PDB file of C-alpha atoms in Angstrom:
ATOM      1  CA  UNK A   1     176.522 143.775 138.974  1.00 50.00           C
ATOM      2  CA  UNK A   2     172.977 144.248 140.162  1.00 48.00           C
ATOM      3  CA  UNK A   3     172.001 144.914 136.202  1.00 47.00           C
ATOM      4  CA  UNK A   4     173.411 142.133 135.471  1.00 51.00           C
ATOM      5  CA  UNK A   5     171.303 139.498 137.678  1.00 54.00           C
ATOM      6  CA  UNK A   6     168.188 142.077 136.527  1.00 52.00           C
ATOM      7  CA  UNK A   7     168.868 141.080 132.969  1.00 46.00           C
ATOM      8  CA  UNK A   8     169.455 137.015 133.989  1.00 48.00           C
ATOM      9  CA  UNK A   9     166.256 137.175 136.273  1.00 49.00           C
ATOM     10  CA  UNK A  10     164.254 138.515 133.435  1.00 53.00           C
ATOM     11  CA  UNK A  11     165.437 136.503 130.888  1.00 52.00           C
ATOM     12  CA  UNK A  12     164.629 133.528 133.167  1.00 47.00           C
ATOM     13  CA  UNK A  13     161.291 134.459 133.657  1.00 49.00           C
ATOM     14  CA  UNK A  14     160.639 134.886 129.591  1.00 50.00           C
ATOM     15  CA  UNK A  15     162.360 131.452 129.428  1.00 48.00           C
ATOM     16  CA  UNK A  16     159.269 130.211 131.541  1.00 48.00           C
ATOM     17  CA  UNK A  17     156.146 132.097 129.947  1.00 46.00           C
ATOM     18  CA  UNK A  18     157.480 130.978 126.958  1.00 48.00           C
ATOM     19  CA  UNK A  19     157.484 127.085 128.231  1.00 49.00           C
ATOM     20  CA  UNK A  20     154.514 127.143 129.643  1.00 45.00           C
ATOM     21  CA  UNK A  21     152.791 128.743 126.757  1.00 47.00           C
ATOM     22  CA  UNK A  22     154.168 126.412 124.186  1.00 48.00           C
ATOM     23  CA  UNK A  23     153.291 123.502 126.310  1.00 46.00           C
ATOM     24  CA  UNK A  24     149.495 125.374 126.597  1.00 46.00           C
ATOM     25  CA  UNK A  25     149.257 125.196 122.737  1.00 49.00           C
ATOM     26  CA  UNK A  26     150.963 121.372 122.106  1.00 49.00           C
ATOM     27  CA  UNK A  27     148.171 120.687 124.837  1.00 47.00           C
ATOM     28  CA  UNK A  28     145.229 122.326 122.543  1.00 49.00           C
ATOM     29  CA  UNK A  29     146.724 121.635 118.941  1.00 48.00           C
ATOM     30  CA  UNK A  30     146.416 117.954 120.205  1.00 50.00           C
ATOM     31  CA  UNK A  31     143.224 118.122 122.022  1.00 54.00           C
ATOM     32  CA  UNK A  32     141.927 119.417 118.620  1.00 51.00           C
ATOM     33  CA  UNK A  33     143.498 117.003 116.681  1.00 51.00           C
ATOM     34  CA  UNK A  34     141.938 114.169 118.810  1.00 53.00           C
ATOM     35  CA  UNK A  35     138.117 115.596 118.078  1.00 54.00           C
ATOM     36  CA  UNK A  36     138.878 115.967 114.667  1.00 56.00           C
ATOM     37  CA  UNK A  37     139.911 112.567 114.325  1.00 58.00           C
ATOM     38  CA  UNK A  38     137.283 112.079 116.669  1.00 57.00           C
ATOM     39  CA  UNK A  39     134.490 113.535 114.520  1.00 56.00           C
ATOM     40  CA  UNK A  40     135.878 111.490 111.129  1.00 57.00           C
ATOM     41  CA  UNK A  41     135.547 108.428 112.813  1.00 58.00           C
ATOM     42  CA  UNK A  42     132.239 109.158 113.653  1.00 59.00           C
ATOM     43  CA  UNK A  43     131.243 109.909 110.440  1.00 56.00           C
ATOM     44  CA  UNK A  44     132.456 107.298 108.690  1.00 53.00           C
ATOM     45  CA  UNK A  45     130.665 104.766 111.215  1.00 53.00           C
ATOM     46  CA  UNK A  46     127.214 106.556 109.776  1.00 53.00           C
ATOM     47  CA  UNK A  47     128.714 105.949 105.935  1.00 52.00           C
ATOM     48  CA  UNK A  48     128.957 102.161 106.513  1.00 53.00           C
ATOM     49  CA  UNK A  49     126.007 101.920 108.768  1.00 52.00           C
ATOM     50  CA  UNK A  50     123.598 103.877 106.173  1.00 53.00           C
ATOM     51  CA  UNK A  51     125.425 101.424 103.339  1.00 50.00           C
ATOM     52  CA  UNK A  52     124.410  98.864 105.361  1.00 51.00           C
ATOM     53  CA  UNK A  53     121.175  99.483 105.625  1.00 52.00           C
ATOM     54  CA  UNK A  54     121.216 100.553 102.221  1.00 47.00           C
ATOM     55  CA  UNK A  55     122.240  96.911 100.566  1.00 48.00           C
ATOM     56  CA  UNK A  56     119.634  95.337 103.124  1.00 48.00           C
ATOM     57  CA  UNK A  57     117.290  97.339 102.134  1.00 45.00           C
ATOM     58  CA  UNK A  58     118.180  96.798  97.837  1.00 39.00           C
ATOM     59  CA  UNK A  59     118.538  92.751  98.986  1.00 42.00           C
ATOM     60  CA  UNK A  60     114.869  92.963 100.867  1.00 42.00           C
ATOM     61  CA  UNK A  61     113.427  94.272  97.517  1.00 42.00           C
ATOM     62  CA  UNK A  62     115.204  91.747  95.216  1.00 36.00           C
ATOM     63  CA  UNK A  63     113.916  89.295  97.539  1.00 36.00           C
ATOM     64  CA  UNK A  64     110.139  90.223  97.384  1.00 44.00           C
ATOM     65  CA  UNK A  65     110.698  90.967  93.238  1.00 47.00           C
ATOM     66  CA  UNK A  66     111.313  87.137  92.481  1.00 57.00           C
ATOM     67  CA  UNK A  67     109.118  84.591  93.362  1.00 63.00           C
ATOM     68  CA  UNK A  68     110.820  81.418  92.528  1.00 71.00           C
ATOM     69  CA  UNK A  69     114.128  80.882  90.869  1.00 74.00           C
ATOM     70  CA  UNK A  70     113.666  77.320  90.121  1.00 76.00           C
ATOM     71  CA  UNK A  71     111.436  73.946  90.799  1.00 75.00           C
ATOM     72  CA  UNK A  72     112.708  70.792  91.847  1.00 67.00           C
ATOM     73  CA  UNK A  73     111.729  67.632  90.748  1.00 69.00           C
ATOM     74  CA  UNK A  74     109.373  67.333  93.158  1.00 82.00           C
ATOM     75  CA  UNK A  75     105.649  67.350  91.443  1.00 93.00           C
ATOM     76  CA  UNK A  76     104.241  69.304  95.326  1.00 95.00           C
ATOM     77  CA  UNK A  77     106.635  72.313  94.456  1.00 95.00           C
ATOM     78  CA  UNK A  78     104.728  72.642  91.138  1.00 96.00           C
ATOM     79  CA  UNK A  79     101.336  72.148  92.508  1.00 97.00           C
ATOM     80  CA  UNK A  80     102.569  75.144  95.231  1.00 96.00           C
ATOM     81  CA  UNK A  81     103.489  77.421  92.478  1.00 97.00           C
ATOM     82  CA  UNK A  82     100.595  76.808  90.665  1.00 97.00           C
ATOM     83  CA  UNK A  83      98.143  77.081  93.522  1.00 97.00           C
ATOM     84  CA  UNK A  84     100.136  80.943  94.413  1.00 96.00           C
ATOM     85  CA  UNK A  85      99.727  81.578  90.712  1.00 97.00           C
ATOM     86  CA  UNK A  86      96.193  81.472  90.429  1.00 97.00           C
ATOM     87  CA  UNK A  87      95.249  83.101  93.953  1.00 96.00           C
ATOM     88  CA  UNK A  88      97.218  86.207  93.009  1.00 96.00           C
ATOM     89  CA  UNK A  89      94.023  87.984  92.140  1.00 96.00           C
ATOM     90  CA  UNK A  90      92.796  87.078  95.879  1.00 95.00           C
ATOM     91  CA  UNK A  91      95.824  88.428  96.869  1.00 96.00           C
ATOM     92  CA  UNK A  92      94.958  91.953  95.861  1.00 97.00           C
ATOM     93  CA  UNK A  93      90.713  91.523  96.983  1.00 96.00           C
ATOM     94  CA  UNK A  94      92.325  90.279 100.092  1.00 95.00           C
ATOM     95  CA  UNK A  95      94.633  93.577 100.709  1.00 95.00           C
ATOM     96  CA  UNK A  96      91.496  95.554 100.716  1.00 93.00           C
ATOM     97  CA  UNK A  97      89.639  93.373 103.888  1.00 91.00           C
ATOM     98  CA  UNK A  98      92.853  93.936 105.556  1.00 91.00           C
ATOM     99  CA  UNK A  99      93.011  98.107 104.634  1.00 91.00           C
ATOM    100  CA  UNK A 100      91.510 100.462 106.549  1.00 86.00           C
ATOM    101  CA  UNK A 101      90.630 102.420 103.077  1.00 87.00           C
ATOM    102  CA  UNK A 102      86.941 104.055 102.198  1.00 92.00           C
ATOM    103  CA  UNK A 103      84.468 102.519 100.401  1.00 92.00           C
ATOM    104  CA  UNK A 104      82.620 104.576  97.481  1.00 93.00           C
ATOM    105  CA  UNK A 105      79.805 103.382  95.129  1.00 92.00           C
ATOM    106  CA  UNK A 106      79.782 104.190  91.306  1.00 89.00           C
ATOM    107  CA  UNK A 107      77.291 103.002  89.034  1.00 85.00           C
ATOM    108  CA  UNK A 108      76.059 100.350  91.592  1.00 87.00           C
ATOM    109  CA  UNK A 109      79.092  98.746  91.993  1.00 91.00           C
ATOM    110  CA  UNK A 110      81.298  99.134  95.859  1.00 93.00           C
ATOM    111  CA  UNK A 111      84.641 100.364  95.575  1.00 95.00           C
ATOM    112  CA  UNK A 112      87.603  99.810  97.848  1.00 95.00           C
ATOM    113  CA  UNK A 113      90.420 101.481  98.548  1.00 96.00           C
ATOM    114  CA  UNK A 114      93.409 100.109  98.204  1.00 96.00           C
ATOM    115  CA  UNK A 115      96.115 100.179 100.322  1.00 96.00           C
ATOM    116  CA  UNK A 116     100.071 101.630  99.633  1.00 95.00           C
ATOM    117  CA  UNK A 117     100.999  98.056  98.331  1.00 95.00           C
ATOM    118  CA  UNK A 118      98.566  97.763  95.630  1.00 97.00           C
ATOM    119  CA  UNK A 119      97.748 101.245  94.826  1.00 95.00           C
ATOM    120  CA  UNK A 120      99.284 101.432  91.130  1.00 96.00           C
ATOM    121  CA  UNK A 121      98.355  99.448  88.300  1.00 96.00           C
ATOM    122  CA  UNK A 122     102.081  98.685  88.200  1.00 97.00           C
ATOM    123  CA  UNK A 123     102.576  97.702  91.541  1.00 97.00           C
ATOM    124  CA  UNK A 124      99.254  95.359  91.064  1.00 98.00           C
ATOM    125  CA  UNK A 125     101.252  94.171  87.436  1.00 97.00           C
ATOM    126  CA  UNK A 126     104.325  93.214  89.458  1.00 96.00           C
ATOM    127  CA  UNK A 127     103.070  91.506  92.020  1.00 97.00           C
ATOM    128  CA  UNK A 128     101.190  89.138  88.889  1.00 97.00           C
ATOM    129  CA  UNK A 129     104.621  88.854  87.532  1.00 96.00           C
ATOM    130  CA  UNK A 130     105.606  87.037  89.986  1.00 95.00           C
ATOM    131  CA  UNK A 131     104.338  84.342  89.065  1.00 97.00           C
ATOM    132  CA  UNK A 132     102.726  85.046  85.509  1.00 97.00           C
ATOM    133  CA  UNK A 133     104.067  86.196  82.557  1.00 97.00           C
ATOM    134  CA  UNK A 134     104.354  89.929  81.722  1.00 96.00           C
ATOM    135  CA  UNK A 135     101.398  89.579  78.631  1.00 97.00           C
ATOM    136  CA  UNK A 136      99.405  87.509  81.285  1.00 97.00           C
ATOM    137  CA  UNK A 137      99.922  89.689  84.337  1.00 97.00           C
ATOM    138  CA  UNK A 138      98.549  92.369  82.127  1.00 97.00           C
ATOM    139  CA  UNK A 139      95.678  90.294  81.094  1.00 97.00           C
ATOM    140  CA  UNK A 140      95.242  89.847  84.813  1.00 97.00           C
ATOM    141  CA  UNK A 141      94.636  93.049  85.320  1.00 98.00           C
ATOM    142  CA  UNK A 142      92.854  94.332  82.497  1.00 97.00           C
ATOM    143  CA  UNK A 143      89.950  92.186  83.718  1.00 96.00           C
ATOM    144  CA  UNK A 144      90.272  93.897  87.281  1.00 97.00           C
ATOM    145  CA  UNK A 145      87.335  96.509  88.159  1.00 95.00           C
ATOM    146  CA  UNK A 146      89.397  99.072  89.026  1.00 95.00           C
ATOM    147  CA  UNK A 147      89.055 103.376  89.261  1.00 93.00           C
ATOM    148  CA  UNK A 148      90.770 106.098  89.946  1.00 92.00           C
ATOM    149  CA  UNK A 149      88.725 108.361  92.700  1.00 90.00           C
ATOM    150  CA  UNK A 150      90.611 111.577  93.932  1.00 89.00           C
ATOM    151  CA  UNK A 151      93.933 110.061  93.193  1.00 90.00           C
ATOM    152  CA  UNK A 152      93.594 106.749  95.046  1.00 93.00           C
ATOM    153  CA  UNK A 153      93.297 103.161  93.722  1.00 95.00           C
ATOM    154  CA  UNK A 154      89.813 101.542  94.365  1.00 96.00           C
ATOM    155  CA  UNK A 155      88.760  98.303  93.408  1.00 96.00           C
ATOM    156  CA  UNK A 156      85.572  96.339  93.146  1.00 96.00           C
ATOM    157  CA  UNK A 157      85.337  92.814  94.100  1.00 94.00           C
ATOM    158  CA  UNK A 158      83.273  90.824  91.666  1.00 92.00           C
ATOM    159  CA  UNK A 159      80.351  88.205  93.530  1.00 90.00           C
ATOM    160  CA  UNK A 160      81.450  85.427  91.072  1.00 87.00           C
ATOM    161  CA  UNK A 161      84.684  82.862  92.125  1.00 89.00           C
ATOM    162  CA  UNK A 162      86.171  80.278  90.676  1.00 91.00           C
ATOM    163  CA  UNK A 163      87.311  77.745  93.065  1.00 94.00           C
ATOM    164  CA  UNK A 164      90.215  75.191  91.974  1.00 95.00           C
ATOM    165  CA  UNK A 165      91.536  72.086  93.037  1.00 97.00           C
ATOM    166  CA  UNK A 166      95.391  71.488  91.955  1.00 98.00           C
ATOM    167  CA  UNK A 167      97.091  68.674  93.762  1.00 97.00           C
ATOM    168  CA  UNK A 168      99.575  65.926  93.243  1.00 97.00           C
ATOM    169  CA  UNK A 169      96.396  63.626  92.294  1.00 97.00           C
ATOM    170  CA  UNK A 170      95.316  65.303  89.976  1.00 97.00           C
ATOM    171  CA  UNK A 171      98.267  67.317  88.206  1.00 97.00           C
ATOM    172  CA  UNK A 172     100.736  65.456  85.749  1.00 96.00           C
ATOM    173  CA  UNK A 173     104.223  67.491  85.166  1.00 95.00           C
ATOM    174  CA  UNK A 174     106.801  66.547  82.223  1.00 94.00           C
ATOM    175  CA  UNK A 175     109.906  68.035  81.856  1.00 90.00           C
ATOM    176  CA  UNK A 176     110.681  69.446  78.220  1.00 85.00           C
ATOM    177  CA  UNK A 177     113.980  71.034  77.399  1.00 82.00           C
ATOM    178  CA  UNK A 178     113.765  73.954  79.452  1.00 86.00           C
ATOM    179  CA  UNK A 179     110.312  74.043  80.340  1.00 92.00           C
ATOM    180  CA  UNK A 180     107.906  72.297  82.249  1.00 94.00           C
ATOM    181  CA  UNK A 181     104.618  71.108  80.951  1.00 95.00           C
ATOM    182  CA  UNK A 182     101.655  70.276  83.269  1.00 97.00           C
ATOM    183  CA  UNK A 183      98.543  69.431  82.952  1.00 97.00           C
ATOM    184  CA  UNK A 184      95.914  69.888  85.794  1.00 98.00           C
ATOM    185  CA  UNK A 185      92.807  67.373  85.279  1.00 98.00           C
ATOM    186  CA  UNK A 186      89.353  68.006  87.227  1.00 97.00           C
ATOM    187  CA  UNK A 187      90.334  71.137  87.929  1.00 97.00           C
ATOM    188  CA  UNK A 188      87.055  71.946  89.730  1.00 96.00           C
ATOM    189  CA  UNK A 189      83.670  70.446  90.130  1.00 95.00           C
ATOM    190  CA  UNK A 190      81.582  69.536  87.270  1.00 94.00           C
ATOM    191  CA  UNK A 191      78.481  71.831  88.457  1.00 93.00           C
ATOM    192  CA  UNK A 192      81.256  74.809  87.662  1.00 92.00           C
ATOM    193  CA  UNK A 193      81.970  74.080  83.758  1.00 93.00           C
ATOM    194  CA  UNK A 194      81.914  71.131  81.949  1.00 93.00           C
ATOM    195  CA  UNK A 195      85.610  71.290  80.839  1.00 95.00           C
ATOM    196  CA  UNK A 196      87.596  70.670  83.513  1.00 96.00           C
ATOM    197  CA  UNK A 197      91.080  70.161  82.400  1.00 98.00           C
ATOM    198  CA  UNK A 198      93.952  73.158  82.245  1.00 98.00           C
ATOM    199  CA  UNK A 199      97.327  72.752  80.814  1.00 98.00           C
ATOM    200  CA  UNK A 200     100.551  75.279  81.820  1.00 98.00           C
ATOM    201  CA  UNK A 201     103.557  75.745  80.381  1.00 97.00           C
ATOM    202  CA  UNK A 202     106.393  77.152  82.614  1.00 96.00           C
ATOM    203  CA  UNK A 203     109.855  78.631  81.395  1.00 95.00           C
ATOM    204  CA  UNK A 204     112.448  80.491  82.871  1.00 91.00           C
ATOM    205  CA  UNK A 205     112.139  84.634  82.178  1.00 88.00           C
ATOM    206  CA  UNK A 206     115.864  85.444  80.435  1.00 84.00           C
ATOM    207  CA  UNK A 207     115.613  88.669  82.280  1.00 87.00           C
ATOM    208  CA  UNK A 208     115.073  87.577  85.981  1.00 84.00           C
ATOM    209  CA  UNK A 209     115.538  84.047  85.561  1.00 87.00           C
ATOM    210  CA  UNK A 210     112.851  83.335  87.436  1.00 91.00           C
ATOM    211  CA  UNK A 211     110.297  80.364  86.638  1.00 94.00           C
ATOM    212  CA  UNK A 212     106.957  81.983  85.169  1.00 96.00           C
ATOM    213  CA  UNK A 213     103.664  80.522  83.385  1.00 97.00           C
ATOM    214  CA  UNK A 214     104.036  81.532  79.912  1.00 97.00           C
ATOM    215  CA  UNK A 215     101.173  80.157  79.178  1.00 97.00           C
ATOM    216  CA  UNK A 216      97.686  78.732  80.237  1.00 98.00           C
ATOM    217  CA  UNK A 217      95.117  76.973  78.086  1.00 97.00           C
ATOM    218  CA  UNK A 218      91.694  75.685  78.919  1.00 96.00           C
ATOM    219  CA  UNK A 219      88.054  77.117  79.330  1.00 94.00           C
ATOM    220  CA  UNK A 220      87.771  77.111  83.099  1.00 96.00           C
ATOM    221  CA  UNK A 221      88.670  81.005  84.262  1.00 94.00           C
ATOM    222  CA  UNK A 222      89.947  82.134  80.971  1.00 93.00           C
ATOM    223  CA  UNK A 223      87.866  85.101  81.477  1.00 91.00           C
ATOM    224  CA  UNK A 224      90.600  86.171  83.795  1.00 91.00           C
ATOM    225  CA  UNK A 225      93.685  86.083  80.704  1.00 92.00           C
ATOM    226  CA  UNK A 226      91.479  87.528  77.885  1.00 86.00           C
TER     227      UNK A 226
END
């Protein structure tokens, strides 16, 4: 009899460890599972936060790629455009006032350093495009006074402007199929050159559908295009 309630006592007391122990690994199989679940959550917060940032970053560039995707029929948003178009070169002699680059000197002329935005002739060629076409924002830069010096961009700013005057007074716009001609008169003062009057024709680039001067005829600053 007293083996007997050994044996039950014993078996009792596996019945226990046993209990306990199962309930000891439920408790950690779950803990586990929670972090893991834990961990995949967090991780796939960071995917849609870097795709995010990602697409804002693509949208940011597509953004500062086009200039204008179309005029209205307002004669000031053409004068605007035009009056960006031809201060693109500015743009760049600006860039280098603003840069904290070196300045070198090469055959008597001052160089500048550009900075990281224009430091490629492509970069300088795209920033044109903007507003120019391709052909023409090569032109544009053909006639820049650029060098290569230990692997940076420099430029040299020439002593000789051209100062312009486009405005609603003095600009005439006509609509033509797809196209817009205009036709800037007294385009500066008479002490500057004795013809005065510029003509533009603006289109629509098939590639980025953005509006573009495809061309630009007249003598006053066609140094700049040939």
């Amino acid at each position: 009899m007293k083996l007997r309630n050994i044996w039950v006592c014993l078996l009792v007391a596996a019945f226990l460890v046993t209990g306990c122990t199962g309930s000891k690994g439920g408790e950690k199989k779950e803990e586990k599972t929670t972090k893991t679940q834990s961990k995949k959550d967090e991780k796939t917060t960071k995917t849609k936060t870097k795709s995010k940032k990602a697409g804002e970053s693509i949208k940011k560039k597509t953004v500062h790629s086009s200039a204008v995707q179309k005029l209205g029929n307002n004669k000031m948003d053409v004068v605007l455009f035009l009056n960006r178009a031809e201060n693109v070169v500015s743009d760049v002699y600006f860039a280098t006032l603003e840069h904290k680059g070196k300045t070198v000197t090469e055959d008597g002329k001052h160089y500048r350093e550009l900075p990281k935005r224009f430091d490629t002739k492509e970069k300088i060629v795209s920033h044109f495009n903007r507003y120019w076409s391709r052909p023409l924002a090569e032109s544009l830069y053909d006639n820049l006074s650029t060098k290569q010096i230990n692997k940076k961009m420099y430029i040299s700013i020439p002593n000789v402007d051209y100062p312009m005057m486009i405005s609603v007074r003095n600009t005439t716009v006509q609509k033509q199929d797809d196209h817009v001609r205009v036709t800037v008169n007294n385009v500066t003062d008479p002490a500057y050159s004795p013809d005065r009057t510029l003509h533009y024709l603006l289109g629509r680039d098939s590639k980025t559908k953005r509006i573009e001067i495809e061309s630009r005829t007249g003598t006053y600053g066609k140094e700049h295009f040939q």
